[in-house]
Amino acid sequence: MGLTTGNDTIVAPSSGSTVYATAATLNAGDSLTGGTGTDVLEFVGSGAFHVDQLTSFTGFESIRLNNATSSYAN
């Protein structure tokens, strides 16, 4: 599942899930809650990813960065 440019509320299923975000779709109004399975937040592309500014971020076991561009990501 992927985030939108609006405020998203994601509650992962118990089987686990991967949530995809770009710098444009990850925003302070997002609330991400992992389930009992393995949950991954995957950043795609370049830009600044501010997990520390999310409304809620809990229960995710892994954060990945997939930046196939020549631009920076942080």
XYZ file of N, CA and C in Angstrom, residues 33-66:
102
model
N 0.573 2.472 11.864
C 0.592 1.506 12.957
C 0.815 0.114 12.388
N 1.881 -0.534 12.820
C 2.190 -1.882 12.380
C 1.385 -2.909 13.145
N 1.232 -4.091 12.533
C 0.530 -5.197 13.174
C 1.506 -6.189 13.771
N 1.037 -7.397 14.028
C 1.887 -8.408 14.647
C 2.852 -9.050 13.664
N 2.577 -8.953 12.356
C 3.492 -9.474 11.339
C 4.635 -8.504 11.120
N 5.467 -8.796 10.128
C 6.589 -7.919 9.801
C 6.107 -6.774 8.927
N 6.305 -5.558 9.410
C 5.862 -4.356 8.706
C 7.070 -3.526 8.309
N 7.037 -3.038 7.064
C 8.155 -2.289 6.498
C 7.637 -0.965 5.963
N 8.348 0.114 6.276
C 8.101 1.412 5.659
C 9.217 1.599 4.647
N 8.871 1.663 3.357
C 9.873 1.785 2.302
C 9.780 3.149 1.640
N 10.899 3.890 1.718
C 11.000 5.191 1.072
C 11.478 4.976 -0.356
N 10.826 5.641 -1.291
C 11.148 5.493 -2.699
C 11.565 6.846 -3.263
N 12.764 6.890 -3.839
C 13.237 8.114 -4.464
C 14.076 8.972 -3.545
N 14.300 10.182 -3.996
C 15.148 11.113 -3.257
C 14.309 12.081 -2.440
N 14.991 12.859 -1.608
C 14.320 13.875 -0.811
C 14.533 13.669 0.670
N 13.824 14.441 1.467
C 13.918 14.371 2.923
C 12.706 13.618 3.467
N 12.969 12.596 4.257
C 11.922 11.763 4.861
C 11.934 12.004 6.366
N 10.870 12.606 6.895
C 10.820 13.015 8.299
C 9.889 12.114 9.109
N 10.368 10.932 9.452
C 9.575 9.998 10.266
C 9.305 10.591 11.646
N 10.234 11.398 12.131
C 10.099 11.986 13.462
C 8.954 12.987 13.558
N 8.384 13.412 12.439
C 7.306 14.395 12.462
C 5.924 13.793 12.228
N 5.836 12.468 12.069
C 4.541 11.832 11.849
C 3.659 11.956 13.083
N 2.351 11.997 12.869
C 1.413 12.021 13.985
C 1.618 10.808 14.876
N 1.788 9.639 14.237
C 2.017 8.395 14.975
C 2.816 7.449 14.095
N 3.793 6.780 14.682
C 4.580 5.781 13.971
C 5.002 4.719 14.970
N 4.364 3.541 14.887
C 4.650 2.488 15.854
C 4.458 1.118 15.222
N 5.180 0.142 15.730
C 4.975 -1.246 15.339
C 5.621 -1.681 14.044
N 6.415 -0.833 13.413
C 7.110 -1.209 12.182
C 8.477 -1.774 12.539
N 8.821 -2.894 11.929
C 10.086 -3.550 12.234
C 11.248 -3.044 11.382
N 10.952 -2.426 10.242
C 12.027 -2.061 9.327
C 11.671 -0.815 8.522
N 12.704 -0.011 8.244
C 12.593 1.121 7.321
C 13.646 0.901 6.248
N 13.229 1.003 4.987
C 14.148 0.811 3.861
C 14.154 2.053 2.977
N 15.265 2.232 2.272
C 15.384 3.326 1.311
C 15.719 2.727 -0.043
N 14.909 3.051 -1.039
C 15.130 2.620 -2.414
C 15.249 3.882 -3.259
